[in-house]
Short mmCIF file of C-alpha atoms in Angstrom, two decimals:
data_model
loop_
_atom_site.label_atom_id
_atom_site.label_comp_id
_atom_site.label_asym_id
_atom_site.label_seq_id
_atom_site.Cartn_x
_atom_site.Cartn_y
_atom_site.Cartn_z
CA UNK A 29 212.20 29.38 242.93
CA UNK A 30 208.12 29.82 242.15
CA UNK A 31 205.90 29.24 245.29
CA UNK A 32 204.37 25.91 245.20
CA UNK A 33 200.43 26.13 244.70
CA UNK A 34 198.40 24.75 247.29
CA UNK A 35 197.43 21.71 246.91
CA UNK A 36 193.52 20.98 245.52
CA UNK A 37 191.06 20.72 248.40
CA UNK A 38 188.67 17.53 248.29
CA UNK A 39 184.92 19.17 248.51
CA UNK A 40 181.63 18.18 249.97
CA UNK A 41 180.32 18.44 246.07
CA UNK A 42 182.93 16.23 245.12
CA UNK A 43 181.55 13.20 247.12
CA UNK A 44 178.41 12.17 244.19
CA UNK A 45 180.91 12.28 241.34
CA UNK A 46 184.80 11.64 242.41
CA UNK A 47 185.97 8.36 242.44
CA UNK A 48 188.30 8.11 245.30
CA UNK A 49 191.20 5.20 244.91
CA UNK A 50 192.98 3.77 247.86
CA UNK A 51 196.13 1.79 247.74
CA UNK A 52 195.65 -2.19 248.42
CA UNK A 53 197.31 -3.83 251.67
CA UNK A 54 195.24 -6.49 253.23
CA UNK A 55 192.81 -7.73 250.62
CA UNK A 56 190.42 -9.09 252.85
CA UNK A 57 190.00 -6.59 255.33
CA UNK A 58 189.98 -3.86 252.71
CA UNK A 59 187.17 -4.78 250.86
CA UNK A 60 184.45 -4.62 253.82
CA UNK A 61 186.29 -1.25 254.45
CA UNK A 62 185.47 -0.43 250.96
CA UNK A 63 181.65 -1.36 251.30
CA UNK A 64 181.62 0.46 254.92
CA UNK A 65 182.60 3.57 253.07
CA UNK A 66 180.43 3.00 249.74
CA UNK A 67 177.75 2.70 252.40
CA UNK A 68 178.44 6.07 253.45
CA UNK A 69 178.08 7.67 250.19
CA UNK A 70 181.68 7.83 249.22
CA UNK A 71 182.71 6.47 245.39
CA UNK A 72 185.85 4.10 246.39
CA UNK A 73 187.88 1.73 244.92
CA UNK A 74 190.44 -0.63 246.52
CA UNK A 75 193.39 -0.66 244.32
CA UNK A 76 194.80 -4.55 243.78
CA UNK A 77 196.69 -4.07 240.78
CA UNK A 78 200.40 -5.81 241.04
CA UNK A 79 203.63 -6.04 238.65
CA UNK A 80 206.48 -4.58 237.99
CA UNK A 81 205.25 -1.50 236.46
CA UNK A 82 204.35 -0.16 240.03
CA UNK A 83 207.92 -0.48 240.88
CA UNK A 84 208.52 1.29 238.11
CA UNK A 85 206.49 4.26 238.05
CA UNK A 86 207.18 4.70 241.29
CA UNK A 87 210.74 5.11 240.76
CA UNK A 88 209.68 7.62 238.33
CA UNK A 89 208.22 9.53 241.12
CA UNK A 90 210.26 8.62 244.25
CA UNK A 91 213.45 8.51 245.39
CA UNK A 92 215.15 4.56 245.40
CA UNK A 93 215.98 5.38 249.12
CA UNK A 94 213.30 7.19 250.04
CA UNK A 95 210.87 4.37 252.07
CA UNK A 96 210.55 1.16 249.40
CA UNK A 97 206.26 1.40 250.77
CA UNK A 98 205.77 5.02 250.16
CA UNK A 99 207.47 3.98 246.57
CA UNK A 100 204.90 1.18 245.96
CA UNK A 101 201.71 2.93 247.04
CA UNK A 102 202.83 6.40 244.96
CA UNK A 103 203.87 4.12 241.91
CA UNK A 104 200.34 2.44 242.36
CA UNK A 105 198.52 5.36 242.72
CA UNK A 106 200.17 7.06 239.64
CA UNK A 107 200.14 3.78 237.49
CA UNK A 108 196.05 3.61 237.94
CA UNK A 109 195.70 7.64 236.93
CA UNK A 110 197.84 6.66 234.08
CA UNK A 111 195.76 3.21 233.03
CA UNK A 112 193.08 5.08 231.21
CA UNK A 113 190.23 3.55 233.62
CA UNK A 114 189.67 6.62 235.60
CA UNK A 115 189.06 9.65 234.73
CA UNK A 116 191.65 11.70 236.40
CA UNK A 117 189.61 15.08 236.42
CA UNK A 118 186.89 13.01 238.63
CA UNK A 119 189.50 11.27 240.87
CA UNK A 120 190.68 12.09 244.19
CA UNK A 121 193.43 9.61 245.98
CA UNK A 122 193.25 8.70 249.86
CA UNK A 123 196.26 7.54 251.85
CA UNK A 124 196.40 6.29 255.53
CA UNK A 125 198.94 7.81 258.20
CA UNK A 126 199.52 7.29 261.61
CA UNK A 127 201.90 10.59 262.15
CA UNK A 128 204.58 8.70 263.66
CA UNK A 129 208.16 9.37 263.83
CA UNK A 130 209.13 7.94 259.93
CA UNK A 131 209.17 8.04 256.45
CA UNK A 132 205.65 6.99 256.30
CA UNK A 133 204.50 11.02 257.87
CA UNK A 134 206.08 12.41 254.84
CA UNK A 135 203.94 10.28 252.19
CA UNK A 136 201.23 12.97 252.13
CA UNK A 137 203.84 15.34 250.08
CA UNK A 138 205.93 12.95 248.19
CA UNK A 139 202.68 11.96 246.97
CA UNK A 140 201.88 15.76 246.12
CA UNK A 141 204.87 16.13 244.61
CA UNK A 142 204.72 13.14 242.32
CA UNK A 143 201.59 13.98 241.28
CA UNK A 144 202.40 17.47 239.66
CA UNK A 145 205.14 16.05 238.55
CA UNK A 146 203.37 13.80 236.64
CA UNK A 147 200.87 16.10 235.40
CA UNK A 148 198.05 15.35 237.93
CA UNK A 149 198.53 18.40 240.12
CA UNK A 150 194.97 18.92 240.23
CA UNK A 151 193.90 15.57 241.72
CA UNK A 152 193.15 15.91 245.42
CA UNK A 153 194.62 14.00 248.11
CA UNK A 154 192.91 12.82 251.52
CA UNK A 155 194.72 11.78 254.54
CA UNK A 156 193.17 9.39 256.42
CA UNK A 157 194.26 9.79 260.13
CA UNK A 158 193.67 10.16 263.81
CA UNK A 159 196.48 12.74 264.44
CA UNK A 160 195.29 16.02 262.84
CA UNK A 161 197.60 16.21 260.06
CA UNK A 162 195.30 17.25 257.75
CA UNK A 163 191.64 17.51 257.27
CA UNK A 164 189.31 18.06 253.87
CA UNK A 165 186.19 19.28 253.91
CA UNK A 166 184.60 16.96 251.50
CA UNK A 167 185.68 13.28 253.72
CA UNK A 168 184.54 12.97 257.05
CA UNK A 169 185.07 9.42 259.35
CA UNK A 170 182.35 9.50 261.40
CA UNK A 171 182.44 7.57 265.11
CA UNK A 172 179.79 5.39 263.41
CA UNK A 173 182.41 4.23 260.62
CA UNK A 174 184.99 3.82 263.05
CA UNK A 175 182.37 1.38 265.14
CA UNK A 176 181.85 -0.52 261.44
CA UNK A 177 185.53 -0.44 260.57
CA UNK A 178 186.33 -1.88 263.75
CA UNK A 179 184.26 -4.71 263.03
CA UNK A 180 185.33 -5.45 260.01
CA UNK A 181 189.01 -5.36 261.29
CA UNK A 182 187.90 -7.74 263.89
CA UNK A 183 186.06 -10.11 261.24
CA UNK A 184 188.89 -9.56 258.78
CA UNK A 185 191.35 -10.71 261.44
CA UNK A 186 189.62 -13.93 262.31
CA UNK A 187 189.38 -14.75 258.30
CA UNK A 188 192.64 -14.46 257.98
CA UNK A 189 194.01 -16.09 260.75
CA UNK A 190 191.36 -18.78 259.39
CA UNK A 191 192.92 -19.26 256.36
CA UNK A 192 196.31 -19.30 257.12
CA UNK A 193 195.34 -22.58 259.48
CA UNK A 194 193.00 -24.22 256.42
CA UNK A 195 194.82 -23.50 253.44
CA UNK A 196 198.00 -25.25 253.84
CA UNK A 197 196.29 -28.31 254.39
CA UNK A 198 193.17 -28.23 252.22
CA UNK A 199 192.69 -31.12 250.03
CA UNK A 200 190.94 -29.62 247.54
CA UNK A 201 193.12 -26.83 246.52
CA UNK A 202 191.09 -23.39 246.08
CA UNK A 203 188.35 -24.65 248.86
CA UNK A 204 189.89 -22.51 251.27
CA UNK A 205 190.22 -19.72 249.59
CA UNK A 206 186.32 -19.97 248.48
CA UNK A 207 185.00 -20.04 251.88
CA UNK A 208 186.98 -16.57 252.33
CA UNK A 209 185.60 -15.13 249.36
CA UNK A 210 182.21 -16.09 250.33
CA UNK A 211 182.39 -14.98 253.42
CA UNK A 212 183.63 -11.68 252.89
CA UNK A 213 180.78 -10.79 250.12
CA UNK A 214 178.56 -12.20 253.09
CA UNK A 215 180.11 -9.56 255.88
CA UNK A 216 179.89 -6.85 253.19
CA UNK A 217 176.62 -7.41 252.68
CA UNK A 218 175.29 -7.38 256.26
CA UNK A 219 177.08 -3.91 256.14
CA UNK A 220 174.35 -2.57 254.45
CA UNK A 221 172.23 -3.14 257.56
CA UNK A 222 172.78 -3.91 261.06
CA UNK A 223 173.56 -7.52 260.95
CA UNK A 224 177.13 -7.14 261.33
CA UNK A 225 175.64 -6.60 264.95
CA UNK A 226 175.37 -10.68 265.06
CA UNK A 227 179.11 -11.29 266.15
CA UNK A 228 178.35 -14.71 267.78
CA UNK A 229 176.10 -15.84 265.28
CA UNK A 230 178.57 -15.10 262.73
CA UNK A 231 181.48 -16.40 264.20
CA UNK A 232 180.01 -20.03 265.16
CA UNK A 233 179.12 -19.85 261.16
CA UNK A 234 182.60 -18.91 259.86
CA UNK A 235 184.01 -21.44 262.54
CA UNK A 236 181.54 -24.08 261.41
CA UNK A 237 182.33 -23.31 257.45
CA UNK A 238 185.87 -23.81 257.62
CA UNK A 239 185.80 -26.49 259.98
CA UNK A 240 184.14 -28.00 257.14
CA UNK A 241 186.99 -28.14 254.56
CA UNK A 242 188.60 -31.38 254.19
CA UNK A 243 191.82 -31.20 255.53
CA UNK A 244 194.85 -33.48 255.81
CA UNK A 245 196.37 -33.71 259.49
CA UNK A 246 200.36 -33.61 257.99
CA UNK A 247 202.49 -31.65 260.31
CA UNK A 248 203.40 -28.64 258.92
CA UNK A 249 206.39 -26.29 259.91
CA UNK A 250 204.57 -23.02 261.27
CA UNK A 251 206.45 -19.39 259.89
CA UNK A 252 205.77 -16.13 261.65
CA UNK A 253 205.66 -13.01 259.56
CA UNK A 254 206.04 -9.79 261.35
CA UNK A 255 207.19 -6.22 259.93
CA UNK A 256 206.72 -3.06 259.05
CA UNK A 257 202.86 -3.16 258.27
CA UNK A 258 202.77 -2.88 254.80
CA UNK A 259 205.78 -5.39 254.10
CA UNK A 260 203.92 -7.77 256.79
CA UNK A 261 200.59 -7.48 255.19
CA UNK A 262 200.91 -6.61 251.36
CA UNK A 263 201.33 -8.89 248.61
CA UNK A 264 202.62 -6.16 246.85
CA UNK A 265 205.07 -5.37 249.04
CA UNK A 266 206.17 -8.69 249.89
CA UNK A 267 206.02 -10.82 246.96
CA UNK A 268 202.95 -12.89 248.28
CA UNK A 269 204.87 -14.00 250.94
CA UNK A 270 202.11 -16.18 252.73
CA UNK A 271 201.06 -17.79 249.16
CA UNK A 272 205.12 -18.28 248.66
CA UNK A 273 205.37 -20.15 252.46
CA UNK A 274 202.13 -22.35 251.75
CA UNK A 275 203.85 -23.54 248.44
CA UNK A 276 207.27 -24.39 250.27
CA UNK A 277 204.58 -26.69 252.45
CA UNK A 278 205.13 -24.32 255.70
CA UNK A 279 201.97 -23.07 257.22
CA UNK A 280 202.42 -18.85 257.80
CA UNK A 281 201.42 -17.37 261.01
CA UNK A 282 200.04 -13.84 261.04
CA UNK A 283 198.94 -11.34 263.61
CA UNK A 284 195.62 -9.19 262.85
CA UNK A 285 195.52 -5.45 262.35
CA UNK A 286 193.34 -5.29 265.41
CA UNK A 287 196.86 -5.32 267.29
CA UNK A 288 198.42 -2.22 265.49
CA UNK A 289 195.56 -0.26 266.07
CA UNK A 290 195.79 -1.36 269.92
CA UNK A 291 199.34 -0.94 269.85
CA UNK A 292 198.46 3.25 269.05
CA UNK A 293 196.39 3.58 271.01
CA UNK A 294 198.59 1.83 274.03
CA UNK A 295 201.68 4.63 272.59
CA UNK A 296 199.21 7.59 273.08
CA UNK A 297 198.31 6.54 276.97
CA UNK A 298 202.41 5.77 277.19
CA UNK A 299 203.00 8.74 276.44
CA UNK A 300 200.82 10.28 278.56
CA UNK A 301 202.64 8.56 281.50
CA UNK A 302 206.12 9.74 280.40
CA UNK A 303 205.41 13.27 279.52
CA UNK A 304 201.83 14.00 281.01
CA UNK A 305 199.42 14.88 278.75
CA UNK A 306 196.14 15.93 279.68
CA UNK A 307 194.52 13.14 281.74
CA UNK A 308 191.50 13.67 279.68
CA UNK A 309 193.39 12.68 277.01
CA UNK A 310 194.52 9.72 278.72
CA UNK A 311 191.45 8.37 279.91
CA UNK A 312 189.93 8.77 276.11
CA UNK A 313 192.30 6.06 274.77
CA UNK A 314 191.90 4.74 278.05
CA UNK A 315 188.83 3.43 277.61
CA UNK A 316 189.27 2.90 273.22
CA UNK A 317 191.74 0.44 274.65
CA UNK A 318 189.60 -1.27 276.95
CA UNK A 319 186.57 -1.22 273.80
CA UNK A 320 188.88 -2.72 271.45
CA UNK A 321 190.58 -5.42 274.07
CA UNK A 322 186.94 -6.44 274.66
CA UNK A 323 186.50 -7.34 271.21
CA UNK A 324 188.99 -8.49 270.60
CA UNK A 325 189.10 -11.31 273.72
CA UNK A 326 185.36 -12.41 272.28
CA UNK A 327 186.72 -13.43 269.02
CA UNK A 328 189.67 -15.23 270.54
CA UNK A 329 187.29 -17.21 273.35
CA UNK A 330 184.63 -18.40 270.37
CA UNK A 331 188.19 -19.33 268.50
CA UNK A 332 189.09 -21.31 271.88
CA UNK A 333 185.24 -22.98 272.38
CA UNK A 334 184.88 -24.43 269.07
CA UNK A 335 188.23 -26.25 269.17
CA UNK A 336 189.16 -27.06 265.95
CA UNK A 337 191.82 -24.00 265.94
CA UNK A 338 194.14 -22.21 267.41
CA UNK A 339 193.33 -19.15 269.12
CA UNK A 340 195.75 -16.06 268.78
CA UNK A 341 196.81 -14.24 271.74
CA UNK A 342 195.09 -10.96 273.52
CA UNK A 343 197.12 -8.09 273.19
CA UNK A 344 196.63 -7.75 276.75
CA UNK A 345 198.78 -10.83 277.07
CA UNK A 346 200.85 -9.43 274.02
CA UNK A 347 201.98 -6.31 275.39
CA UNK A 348 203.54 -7.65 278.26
CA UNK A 349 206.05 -10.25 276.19
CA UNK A 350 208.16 -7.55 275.54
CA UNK A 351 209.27 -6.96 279.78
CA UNK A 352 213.09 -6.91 279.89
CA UNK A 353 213.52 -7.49 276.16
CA UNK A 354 212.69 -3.74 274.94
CA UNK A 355 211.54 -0.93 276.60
CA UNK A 356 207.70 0.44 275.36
CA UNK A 357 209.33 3.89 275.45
CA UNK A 358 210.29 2.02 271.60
CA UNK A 359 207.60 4.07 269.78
CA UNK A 360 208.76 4.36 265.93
CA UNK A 361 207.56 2.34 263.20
CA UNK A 362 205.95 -0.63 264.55
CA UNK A 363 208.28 -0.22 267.46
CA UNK A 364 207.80 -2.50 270.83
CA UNK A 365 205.16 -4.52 268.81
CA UNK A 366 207.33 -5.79 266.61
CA UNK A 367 209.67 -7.27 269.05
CA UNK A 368 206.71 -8.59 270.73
CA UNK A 369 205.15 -10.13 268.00
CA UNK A 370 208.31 -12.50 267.60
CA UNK A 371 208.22 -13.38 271.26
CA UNK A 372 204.64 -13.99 271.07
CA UNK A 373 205.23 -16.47 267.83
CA UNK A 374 208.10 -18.17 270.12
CA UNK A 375 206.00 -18.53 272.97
CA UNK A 376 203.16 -20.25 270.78
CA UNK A 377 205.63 -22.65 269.69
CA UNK A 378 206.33 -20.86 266.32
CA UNK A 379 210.32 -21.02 266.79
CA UNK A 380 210.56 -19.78 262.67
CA UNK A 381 210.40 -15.94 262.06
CA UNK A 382 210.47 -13.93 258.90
CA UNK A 383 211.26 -9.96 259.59
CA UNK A 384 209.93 -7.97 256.31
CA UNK A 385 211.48 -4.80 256.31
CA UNK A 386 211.92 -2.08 253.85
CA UNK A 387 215.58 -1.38 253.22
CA UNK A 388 216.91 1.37 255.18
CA UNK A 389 214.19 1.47 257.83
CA UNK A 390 215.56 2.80 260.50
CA UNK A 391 212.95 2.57 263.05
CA UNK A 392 212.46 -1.13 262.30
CA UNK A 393 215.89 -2.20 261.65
CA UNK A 394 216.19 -1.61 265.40
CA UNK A 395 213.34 -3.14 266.73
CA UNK A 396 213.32 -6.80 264.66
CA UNK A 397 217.01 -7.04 263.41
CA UNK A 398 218.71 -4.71 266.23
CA UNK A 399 216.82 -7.55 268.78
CA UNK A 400 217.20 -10.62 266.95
CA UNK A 401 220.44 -11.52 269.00
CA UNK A 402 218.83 -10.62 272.27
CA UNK A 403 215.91 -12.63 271.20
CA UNK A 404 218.01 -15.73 270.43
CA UNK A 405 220.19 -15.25 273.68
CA UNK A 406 217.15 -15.95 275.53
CA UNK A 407 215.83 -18.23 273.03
CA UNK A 408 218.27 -20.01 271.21
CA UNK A 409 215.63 -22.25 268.74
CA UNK A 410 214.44 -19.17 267.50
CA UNK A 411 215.18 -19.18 263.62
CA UNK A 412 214.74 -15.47 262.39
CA UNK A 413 215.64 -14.43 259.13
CA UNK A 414 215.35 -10.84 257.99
CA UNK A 415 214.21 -10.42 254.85
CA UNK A 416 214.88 -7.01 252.87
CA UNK A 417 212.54 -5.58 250.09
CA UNK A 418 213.20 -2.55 248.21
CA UNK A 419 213.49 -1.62 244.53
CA UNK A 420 216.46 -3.59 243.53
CA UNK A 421 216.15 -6.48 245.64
CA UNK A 422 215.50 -9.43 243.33
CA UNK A 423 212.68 -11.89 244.23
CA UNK A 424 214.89 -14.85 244.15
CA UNK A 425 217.21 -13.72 246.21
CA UNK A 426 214.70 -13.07 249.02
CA UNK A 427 213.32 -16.65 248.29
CA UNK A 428 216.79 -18.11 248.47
CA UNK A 429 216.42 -16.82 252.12
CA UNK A 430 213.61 -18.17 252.74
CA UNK A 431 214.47 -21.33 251.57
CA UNK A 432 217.32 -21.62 253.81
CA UNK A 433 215.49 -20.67 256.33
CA UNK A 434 213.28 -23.42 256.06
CA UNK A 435 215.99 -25.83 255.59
CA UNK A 436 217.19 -25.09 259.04
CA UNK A 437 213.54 -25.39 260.48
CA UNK A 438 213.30 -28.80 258.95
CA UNK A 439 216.58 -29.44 260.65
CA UNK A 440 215.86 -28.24 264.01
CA UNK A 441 212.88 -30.10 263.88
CA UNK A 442 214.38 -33.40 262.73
CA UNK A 443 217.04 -33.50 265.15
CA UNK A 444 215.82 -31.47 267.99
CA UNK A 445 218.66 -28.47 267.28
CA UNK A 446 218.28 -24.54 267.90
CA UNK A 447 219.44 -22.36 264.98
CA UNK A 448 222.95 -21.95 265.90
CA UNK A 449 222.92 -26.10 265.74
CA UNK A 450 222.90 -26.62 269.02
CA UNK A 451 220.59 -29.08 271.30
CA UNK A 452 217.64 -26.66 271.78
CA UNK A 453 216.92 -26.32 275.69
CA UNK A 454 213.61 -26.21 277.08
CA UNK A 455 211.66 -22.76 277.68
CA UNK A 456 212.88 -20.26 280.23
CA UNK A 457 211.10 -21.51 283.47
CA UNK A 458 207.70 -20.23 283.82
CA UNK A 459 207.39 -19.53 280.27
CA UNK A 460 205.69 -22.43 278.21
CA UNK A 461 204.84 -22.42 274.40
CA UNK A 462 201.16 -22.53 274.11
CA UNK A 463 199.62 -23.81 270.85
CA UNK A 464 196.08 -21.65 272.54
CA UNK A 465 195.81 -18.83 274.53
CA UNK A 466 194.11 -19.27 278.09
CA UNK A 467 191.22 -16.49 279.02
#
């Protein structure tokens, strides 16, 4: 068997003229990531294409039970080399990876290897990590884009838990949607100076603006999402899952990105305390933690002082939901998060719970459907479905699902019944369902 070459190397020249393409996930928090990096003199484009081709070519490329994600963004990747509206001698591709224990560390060479397969050996790939998998000379993240990408994490966050509180109830249909879109050309414009700075200012404005959109007051039955991230966040992955929920007249629930990248950096110092790491390295994500938290907490209390919406809960808070349910030793995929995340949405008062997962995902199989029973035992109105996406899968099967789901929410709430159709019993003592968090 020949050697394979290695793989082409991403160079400082290549930054004026190489268009670099990124796979789409969350649409509004990607597109201020976008402008952060155009800022810094990379060529980038946010990929938003959708359809059945993607699933296609990536079959082409990937193995059907390889990770139904790593499938998506390849076949996405390849189909927009393929389209004819990039030159593929002037295009490099850039993937995101966490180097945890799944599927998702190995996308970096299926990737590769779809690409000569393909024909597009030449095309450089750049990993985009915090874990020293791999570094190219030609793409550097600088601690002043991580400051900027954390802020736009943070603004994307409160935009889209915005939304998903205006849009299910807006009377005009689209005005909801407009007030995001205007927004986020506004927050990708202050990138280009310091006015992203103006976090107050800004959020009494977005507050203010979609306070503003006429709104019915119909009760509407709230749906957590939670999952792997990509299933969770992608409307590739999952079908537009949000849009789907707003049109069965339920109102989704979904937790911001800000969490995920706490939840890392909370693994690193856990792991630190169970196989001791260099306190150094420790007290760096340490205090990351305590940066992020910070921000995190002044978001949530302008949330909680305007009073027109709810506020989401501090991971602070979060990461403690999860004592004597699952142990934070649960580290792969999204891990102890996951399982939090649905106790956090029962807690609120959100009793309905969709689990995306990719089929075959071991790590998350274990920590949302492997706890679902435990999760019920201690909290029998919970109504969890888990929904399963992968190549296959048809869409209206999934929305069957759904559907039923839903049903049994508009049961539970019409006769006061958990989901096994029982009389649904009060919370455990000392553990109320908050519609706000308190700070």
């Amino acid at each position: 068997m020949p050697p394979i070459e290695k793989p082409p190397v991403f160079t400082p020249e290549m930054r004026e003229n190489y268009t670099i393409l990124i796979p789409g996930m969350l649409p509004i928090h990607f597109r201020m990531l976008e402008k952060i990096l155009i800022r810094n003199g990379y060529k980038v484009k946010i990929l938003t294409t959708i359809g059945r081709q993607i699933v296609d070519e990536g079959l082409k490329n990937v193995h059907n039970d390889t990770c139904y994600p790593a499938l998506l963004v390849i076949g996405q990747l390849i189909s927009a080399l393929k389209s004819g509206a990039y030159d593929p001698h002037k295009t490099a591709l850039l993937i995101t990876q966490t180097g945890g224990g799944c599927r998702a560390s190995n996308y970096l060479s299926l990737l590769r290897k779809a690409l000569r397969q393909s024909g597009y050996g030449y095309v450089p790939v750049i990993s985009l990590n915090f874990s020293n998998l791999e570094k190219q000379p030609g793409f550097t993240f600088t601690p002043g884009m991580l400051v900027q990408a954390m802020y736009a994490i943070i603004y994307g966050d409160m935009l889209m838990w915005l939304k998903n509180q205006c849009k299910p109830y807006e009377i005009i249909k689209g005005s909801t949607d407009a007030v995001v879109e205007r927004w986020t050309d506004a927050l990708c414009e202050q990138f280009e100076s310091k006015a992203f700075l103006q976090v107050q200012k800004n959020y009494r404005a977005i507050l203010d603006d979609f306070s503003a959109i006429q709104r019915h007051r119909e009760k509407k039955i709230k749906v957590g999402i939670v999952g792997e991230i990509y299933m969770k966040y992608a409307p590739l992955g999952n079908n537009n899952l949000e849009q789907f929920l707003i049109d069965e007249g339920a109102e989704p629930v979904l937790s911001g990105l800000l969490d995920f990248c706490m939840y890392c950096i909370q693994n690193n110092i856990i792991d630190n305390d169970l196989y001791g790491k260099a306190f150094k390295h420790r007290a760096v994500n340490a205090f990351l933690l305590r940066y992020f938290q910070r921000w995190q907490n002044k978001m949530i209390r302008a949330i909680a002082k305007h009073g027109e919406f709810r506020a989401p809960t501090s991971f602070s808070e979060l990461k403690h939901l999860v004592d004597g349910v699952i142990g934070t030793g649960a580290k792969m995929g999204e891990g102890w998060l996951l399982t939090s995340e649905m106790v956090e949405h029962i807690h609120s008062g959100v009793d309905n719970i969709v689990c995306t997962q990719p089929l075959f995902c071991l790590p998350n199989h274990i920590v949302a459907k492997g706890m679902m029973r435990k999760i019920k035992d201690r909290y029998p109105q919970a109504n969890i479905v888990a929904v399963d996406y992968d190549p296959s899968a048809t869409s209206v099967n999934q929305e069957n699902r759904l559907k039923l789901m839903l049903s049994n929410a508009r049961l539970a709430e019409e006769f006061g019944l958990s989901s096994e159709g029982e009389k649904a019993p009060a919370a455990p003592e000392g553990e109320t369902q908050r519609e706000t968090v308190t700070l």
